[in-house]
Each structure stands twice: as C-alpha cells, then as structure tokens.
PDB file of C-alpha atoms in Angstrom:
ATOM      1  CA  UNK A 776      93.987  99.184  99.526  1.00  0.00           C
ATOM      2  CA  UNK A 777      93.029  97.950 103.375  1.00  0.00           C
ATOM      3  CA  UNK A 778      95.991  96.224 103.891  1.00  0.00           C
ATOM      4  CA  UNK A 779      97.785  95.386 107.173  1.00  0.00           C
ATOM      5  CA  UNK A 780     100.803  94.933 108.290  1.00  0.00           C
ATOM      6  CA  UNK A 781     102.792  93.069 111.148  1.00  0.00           C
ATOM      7  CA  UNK A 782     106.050  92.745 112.839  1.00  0.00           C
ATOM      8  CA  UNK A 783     106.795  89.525 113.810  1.00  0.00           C
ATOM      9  CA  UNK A 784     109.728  88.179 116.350  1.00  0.00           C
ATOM     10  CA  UNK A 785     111.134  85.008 117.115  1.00  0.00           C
ATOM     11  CA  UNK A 786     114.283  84.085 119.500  1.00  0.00           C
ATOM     12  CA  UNK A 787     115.121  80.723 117.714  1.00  0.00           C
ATOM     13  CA  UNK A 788     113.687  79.590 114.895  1.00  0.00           C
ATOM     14  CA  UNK A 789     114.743  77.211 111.822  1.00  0.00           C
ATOM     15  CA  UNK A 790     113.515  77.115 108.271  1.00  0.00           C
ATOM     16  CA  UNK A 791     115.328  73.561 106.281  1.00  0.00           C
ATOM     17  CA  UNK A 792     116.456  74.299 103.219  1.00  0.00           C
ATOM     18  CA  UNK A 793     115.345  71.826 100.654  1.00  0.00           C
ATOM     19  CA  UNK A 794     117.040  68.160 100.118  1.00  0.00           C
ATOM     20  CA  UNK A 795     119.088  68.973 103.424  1.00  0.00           C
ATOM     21  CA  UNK A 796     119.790  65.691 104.037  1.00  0.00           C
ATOM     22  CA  UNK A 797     122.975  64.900 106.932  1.00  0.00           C
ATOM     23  CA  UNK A 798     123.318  68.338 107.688  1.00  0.00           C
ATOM     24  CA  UNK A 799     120.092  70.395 108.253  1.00  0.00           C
ATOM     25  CA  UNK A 800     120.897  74.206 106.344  1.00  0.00           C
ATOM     26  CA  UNK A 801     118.366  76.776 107.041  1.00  0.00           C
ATOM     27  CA  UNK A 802     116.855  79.320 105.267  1.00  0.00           C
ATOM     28  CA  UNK A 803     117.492  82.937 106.151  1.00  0.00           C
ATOM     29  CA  UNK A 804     114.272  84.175 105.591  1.00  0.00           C
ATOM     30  CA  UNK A 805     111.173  81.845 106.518  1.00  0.00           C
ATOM     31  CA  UNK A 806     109.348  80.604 103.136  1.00  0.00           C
ATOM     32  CA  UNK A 807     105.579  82.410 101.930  1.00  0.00           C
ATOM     33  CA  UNK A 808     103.876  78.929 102.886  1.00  0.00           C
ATOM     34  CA  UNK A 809     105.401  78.943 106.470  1.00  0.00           C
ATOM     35  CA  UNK A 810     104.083  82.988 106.711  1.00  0.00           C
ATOM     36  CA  UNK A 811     100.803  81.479 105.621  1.00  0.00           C
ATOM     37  CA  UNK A 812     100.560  78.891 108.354  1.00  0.00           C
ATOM     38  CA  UNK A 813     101.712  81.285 110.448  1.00  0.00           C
ATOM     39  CA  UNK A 814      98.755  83.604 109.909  1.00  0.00           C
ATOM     40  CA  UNK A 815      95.892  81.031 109.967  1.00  0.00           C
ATOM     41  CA  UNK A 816      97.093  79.530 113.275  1.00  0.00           C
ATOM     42  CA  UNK A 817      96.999  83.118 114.667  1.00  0.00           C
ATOM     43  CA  UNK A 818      93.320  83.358 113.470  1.00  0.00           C
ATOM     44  CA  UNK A 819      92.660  79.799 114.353  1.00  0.00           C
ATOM     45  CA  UNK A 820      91.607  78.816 110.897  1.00  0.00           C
ATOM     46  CA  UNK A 821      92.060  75.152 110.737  1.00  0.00           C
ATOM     47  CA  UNK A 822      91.678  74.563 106.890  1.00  0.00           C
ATOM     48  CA  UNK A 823      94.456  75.896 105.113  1.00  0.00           C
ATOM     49  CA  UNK A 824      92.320  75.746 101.888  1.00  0.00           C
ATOM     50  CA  UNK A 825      90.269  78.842 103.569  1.00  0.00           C
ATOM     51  CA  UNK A 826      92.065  81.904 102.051  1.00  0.00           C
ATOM     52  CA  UNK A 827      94.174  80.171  99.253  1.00  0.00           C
ATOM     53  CA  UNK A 828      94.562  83.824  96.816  1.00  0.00           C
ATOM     54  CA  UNK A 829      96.098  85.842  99.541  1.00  0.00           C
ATOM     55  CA  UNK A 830      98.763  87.901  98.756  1.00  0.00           C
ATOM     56  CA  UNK A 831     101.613  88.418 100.870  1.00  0.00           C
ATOM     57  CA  UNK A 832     104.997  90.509 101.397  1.00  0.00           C
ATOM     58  CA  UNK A 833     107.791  89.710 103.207  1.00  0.00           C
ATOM     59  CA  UNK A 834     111.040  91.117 104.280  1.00  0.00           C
ATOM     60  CA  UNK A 835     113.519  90.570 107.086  1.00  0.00           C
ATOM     61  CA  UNK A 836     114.798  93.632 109.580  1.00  0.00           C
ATOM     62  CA  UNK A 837     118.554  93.185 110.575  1.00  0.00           C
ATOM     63  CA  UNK A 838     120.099  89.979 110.286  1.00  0.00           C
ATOM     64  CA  UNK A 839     119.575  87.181 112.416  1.00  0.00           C
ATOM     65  CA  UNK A 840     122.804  85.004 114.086  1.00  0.00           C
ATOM     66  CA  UNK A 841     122.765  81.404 112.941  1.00  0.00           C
ATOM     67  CA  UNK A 842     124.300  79.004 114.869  1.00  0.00           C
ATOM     68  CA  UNK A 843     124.954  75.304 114.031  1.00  0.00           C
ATOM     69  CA  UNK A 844     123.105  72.774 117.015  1.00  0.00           C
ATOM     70  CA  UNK A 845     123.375  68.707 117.895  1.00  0.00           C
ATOM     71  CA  UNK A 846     119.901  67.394 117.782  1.00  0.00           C
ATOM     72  CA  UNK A 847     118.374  63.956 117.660  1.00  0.00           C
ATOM     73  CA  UNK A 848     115.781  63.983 114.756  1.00  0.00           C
ATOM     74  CA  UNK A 849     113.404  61.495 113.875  1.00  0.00           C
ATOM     75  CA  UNK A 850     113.437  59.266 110.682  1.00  0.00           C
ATOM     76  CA  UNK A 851     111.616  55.714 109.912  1.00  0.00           C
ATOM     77  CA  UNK A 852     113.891  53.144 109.226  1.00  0.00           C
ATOM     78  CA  UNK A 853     112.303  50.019 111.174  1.00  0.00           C
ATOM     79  CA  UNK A 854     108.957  49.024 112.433  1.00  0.00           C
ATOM     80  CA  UNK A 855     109.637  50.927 116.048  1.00  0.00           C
ATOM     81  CA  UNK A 856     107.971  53.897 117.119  1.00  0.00           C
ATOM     82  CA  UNK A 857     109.329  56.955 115.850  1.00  0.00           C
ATOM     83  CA  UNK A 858     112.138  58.327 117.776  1.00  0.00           C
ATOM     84  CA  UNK A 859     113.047  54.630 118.871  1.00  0.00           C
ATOM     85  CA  UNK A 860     116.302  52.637 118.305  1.00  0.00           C
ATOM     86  CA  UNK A 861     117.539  53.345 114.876  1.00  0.00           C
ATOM     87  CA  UNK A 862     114.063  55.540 114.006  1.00  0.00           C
ATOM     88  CA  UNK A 863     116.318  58.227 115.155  1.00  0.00           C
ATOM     89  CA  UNK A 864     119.424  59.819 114.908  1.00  0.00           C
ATOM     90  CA  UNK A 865     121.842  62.546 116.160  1.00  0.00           C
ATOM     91  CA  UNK A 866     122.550  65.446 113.593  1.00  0.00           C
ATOM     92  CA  UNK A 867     123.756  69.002 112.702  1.00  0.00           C
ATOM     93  CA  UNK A 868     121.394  72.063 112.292  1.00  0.00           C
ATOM     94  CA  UNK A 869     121.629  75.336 111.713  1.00  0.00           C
ATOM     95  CA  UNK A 870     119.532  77.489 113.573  1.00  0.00           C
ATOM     96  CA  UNK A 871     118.590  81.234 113.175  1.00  0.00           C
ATOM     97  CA  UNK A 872     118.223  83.529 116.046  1.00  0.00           C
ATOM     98  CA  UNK A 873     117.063  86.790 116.777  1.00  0.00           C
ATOM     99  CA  UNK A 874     115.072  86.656 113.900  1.00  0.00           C
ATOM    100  CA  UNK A 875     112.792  89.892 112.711  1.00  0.00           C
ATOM    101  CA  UNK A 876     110.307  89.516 110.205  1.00  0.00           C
ATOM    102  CA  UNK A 877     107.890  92.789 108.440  1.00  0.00           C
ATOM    103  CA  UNK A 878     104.853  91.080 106.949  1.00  0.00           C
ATOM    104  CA  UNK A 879     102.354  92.660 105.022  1.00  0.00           C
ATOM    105  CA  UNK A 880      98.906  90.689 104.202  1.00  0.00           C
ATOM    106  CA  UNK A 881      96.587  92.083 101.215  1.00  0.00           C
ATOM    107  CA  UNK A 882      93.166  93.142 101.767  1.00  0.00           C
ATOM    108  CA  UNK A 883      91.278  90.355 101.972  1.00  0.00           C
ATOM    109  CA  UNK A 884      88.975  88.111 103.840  1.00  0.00           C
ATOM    110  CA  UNK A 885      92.262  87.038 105.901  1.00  0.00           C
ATOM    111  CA  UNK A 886      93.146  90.827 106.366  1.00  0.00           C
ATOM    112  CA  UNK A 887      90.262  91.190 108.497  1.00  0.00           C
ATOM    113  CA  UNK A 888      90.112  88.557 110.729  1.00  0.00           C
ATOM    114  CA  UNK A 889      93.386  89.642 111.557  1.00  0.00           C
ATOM    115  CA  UNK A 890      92.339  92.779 112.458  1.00  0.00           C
ATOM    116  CA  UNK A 891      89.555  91.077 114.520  1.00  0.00           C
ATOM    117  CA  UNK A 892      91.945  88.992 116.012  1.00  0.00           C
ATOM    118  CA  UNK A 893      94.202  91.633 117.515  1.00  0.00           C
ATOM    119  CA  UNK A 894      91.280  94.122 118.685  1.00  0.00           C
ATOM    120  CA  UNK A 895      89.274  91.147 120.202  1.00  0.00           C
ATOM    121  CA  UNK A 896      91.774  87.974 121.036  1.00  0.00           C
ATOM    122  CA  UNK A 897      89.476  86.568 123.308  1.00  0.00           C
ATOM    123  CA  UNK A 898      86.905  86.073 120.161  1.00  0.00           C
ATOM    124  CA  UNK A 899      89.376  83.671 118.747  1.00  0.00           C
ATOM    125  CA  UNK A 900      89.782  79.886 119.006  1.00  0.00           C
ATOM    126  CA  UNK A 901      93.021  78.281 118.844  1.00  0.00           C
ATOM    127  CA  UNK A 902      94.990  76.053 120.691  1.00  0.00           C
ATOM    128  CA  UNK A 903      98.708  75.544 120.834  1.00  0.00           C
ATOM    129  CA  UNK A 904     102.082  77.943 120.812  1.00  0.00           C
ATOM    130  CA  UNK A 905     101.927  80.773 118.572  1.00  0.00           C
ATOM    131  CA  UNK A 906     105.177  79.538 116.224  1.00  0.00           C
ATOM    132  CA  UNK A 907     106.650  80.172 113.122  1.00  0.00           C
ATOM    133  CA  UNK A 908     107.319  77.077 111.463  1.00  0.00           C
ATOM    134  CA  UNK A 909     108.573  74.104 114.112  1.00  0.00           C
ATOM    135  CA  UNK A 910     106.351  74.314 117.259  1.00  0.00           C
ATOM    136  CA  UNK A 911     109.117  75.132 118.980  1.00  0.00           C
ATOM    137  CA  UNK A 912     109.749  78.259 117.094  1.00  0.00           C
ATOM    138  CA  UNK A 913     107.752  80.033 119.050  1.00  0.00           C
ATOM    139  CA  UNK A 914     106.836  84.110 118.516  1.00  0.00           C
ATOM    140  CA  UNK A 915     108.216  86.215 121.167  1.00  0.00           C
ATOM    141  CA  UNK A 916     106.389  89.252 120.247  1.00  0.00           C
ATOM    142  CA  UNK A 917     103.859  90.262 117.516  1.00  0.00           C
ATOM    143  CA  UNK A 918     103.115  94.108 116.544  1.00  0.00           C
ATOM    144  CA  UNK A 919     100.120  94.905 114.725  1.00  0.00           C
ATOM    145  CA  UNK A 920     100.833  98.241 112.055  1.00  0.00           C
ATOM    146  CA  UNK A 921     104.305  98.783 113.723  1.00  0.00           C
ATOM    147  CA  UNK A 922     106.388 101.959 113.518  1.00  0.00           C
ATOM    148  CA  UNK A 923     108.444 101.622 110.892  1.00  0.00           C
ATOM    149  CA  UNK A 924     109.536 105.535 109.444  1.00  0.00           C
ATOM    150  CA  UNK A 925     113.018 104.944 107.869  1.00  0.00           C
ATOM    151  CA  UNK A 926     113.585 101.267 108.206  1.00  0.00           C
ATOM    152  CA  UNK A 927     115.232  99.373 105.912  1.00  0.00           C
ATOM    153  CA  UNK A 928     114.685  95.407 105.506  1.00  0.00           C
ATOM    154  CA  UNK A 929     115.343  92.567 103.247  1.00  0.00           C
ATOM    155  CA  UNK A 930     112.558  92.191 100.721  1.00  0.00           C
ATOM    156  CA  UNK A 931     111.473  88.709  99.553  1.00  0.00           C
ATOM    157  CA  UNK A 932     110.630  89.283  95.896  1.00  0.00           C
ATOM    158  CA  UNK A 933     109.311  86.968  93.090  1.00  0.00           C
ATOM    159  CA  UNK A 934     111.994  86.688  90.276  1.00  0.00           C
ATOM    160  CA  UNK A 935     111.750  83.535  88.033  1.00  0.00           C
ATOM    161  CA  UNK A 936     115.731  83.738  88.009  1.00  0.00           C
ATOM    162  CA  UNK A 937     116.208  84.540  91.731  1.00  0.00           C
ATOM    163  CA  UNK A 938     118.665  82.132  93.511  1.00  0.00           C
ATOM    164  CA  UNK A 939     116.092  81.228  96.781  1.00  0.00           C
ATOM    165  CA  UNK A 940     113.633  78.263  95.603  1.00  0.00           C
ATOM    166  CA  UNK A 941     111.171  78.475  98.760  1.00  0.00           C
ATOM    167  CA  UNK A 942     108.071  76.933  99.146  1.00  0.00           C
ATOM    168  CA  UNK A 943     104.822  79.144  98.429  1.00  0.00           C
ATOM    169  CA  UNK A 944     102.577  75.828  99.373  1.00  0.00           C
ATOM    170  CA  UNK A 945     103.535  72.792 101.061  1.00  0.00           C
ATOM    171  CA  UNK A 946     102.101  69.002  99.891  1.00  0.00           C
ATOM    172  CA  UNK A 947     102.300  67.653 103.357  1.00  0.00           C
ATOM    173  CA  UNK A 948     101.919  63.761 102.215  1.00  0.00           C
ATOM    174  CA  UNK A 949     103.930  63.850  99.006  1.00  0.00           C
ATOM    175  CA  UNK A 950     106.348  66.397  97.415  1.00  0.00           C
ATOM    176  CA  UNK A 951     104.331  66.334  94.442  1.00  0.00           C
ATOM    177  CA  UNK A 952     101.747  69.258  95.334  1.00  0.00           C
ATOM    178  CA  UNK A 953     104.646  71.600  96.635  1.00  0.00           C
ATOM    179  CA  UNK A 954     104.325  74.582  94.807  1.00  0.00           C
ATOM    180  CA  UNK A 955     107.424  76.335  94.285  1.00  0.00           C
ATOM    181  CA  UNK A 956     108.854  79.800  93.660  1.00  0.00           C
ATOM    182  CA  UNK A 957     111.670  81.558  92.637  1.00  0.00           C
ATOM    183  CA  UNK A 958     113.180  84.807  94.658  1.00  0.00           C
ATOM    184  CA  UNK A 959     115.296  87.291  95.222  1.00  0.00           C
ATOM    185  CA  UNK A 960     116.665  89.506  98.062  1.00  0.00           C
ATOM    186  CA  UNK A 961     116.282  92.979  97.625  1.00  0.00           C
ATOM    187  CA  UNK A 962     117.139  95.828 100.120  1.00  0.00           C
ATOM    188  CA  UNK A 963     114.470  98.150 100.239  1.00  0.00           C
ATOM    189  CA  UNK A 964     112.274 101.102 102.953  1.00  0.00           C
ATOM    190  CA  UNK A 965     109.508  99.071 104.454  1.00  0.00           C
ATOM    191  CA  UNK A 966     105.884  99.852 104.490  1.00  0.00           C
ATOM    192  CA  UNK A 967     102.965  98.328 102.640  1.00  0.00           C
ATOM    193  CA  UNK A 968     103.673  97.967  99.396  1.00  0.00           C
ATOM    194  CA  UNK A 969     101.367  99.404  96.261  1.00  0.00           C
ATOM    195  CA  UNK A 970      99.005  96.764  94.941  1.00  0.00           C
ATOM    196  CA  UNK A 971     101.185  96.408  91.467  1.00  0.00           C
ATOM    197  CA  UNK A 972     104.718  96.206  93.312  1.00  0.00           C
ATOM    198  CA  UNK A 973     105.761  93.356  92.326  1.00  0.00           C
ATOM    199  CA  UNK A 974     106.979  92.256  95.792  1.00  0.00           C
ATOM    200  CA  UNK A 975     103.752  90.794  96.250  1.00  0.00           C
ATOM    201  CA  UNK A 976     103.384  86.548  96.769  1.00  0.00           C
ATOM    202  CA  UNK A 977     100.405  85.016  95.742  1.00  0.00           C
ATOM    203  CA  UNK A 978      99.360  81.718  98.048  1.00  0.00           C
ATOM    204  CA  UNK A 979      98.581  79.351  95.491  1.00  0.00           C
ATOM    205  CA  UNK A 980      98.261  75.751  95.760  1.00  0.00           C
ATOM    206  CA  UNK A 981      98.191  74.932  92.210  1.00  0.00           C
ATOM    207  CA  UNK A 982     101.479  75.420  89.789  1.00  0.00           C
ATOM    208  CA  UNK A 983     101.371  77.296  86.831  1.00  0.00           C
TER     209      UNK A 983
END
C-alpha cells in the first residue's frame, strides 16, 4: 500500500466542540474533516469535493496544554456589520497548545500530490497560512515520513459506541449535511497502519 505519512505541529490551535455555546470547549484531538481541509489547502486544491473517498488515520503524540482565553467572537444579532455593536461579544475558550499530530493518508490520488507537493513546493498554488482549522492556527512545522521507531500516540479510531462525536464532513451553510462519526481513543505504536486496521476514516460526505 503507497501510503504516506506526516507529522504535523501547531503552537496554538482550537478545535469547538459541538453545541459549545457561552463557553467555547475544545476538542483534544482535531476532527477527520478539519485533517481533510488541512491536506487540500496544503496541495492547493480548492474543491473539497476533489478526493471525497480518502482514507485517513489519525493520532496525537504527547498531550497538548489547554488553556482557557478571553476573546471577542462574532455573532449576528442586528443588521450591523459583523463584529459591530452587539454583533459581537466577549467570551471564554479553551485553547490547545503544543499540539502534535501523526497523520497517515491512504494511497490515493491525494497521496500523491502530496508527495509532489513536498519534493516540488514551488509547483504548487495556494495562497494563505498553512493552518489547521482557524486561520490563525497556523502549522509551525510539517515532516513528511517522520522518524517515528518506538513512539507511542493517541489513535483516533472509528467505534459506533466511542464517546468523541467529531465531524468527518462539515455542511458549511446548514448543519444538515454534517456527517458525523463516532470514536474512540486508543493508545497505540505509530506507523502506517495495514489497509484492514480498522483505524482507518473514510472522508465521506454522504451519511450512511
């Protein structure tokens, strides 16, 4: 199997858990769809349709600090400009830092421009901050088929009665096209895993 794999860093980053309302709980590992993103903007694949199929493995190294911020957010309550008057608002969020994340993409079409991407960057056209999630979760450092002999992470792993509902695809209009999946944490030796480990995440944008 011509899989790849990656180790991604961030310094600050911040993944909302969902219906976090008045106090803004994150995550503590970033969701498959904001991986996905992730990938195509460090291609510079625009249409997030393009490679809907791919498979993907996640699992955080260490664990990250999270720290609780003040930040004004923005929210439409009148007919000002976002961010104006009452359109926004102070509030609480948590914030994760130091974060390490071991990806693994399945061979596919993605998988290789990937590959292209890191031996020729100049070939690719983007535009923007490198980020995982908020744009201001920016990637510090990104190693393509990293060291990794005796490391231990976090896996991410599809289990219908896992406690972690995180988003696999994201309906950016409504919430009605989210697509949803159950997970668990497990501890586990990293490295690409075989093609019937069930650790795998299929990007799908339609539910079952």
């Amino acid at each position: 199997m011509d899989s790849i794999a990656l180790l991604i860093s961030v310094p600050i980053c911040s993944f909302r858990k969902p219906y976090a309302r008045e106090f803004f709980e994150t995550e503590r590992i970033p969701p498959p769809a904001t991986v996905y993103g992730f990938l195509l903007s460090l291609v510079g694949e625009e249409d997030r349709h393009a490679y809907v199929g791919t498979r993907l493995a996640l699992a955080v190294m260490g664990e990250p600090s999270v720290s609780t911020i003040l930040r004004t957010t923005w929210r439409i309550k009148s007919k000002l400009p976002p961010g104006i008057g009452n359109n926004k608002k102070p509030d609480y969020q948590e914030v994760l830092t130091g974060l390490q994340i071991y990806v693994c993409v399945g061979d596919c079409e993605l998988t290789h421009r990937i590959r292209d991407s890191v031996k020729s960057p100049e070939g690719i056209s983007r535009y923007g901050g490198l980020s995982l999630g908020e744009s201001r979760d920016l990637v510090d450092d990104l190693t393509y088929d990293p060291d990794i002999d005796d490391k231990i992470g976090e896996w991410l792993v599809p289990d219908d009665k896992g406690r972690h509902p995180l988003p696999i695809w994201v309906d950016h209009v409504g919430s009605k096209g989210t697509v949803w999946g159950q997970f668990k944490v497990s501890e586990g030796n990293l490295g690409v895993p075989q093609s019937d480990d069930p650790k795998w995440i299929v990007i799908n944008e339609l539910n079952n």
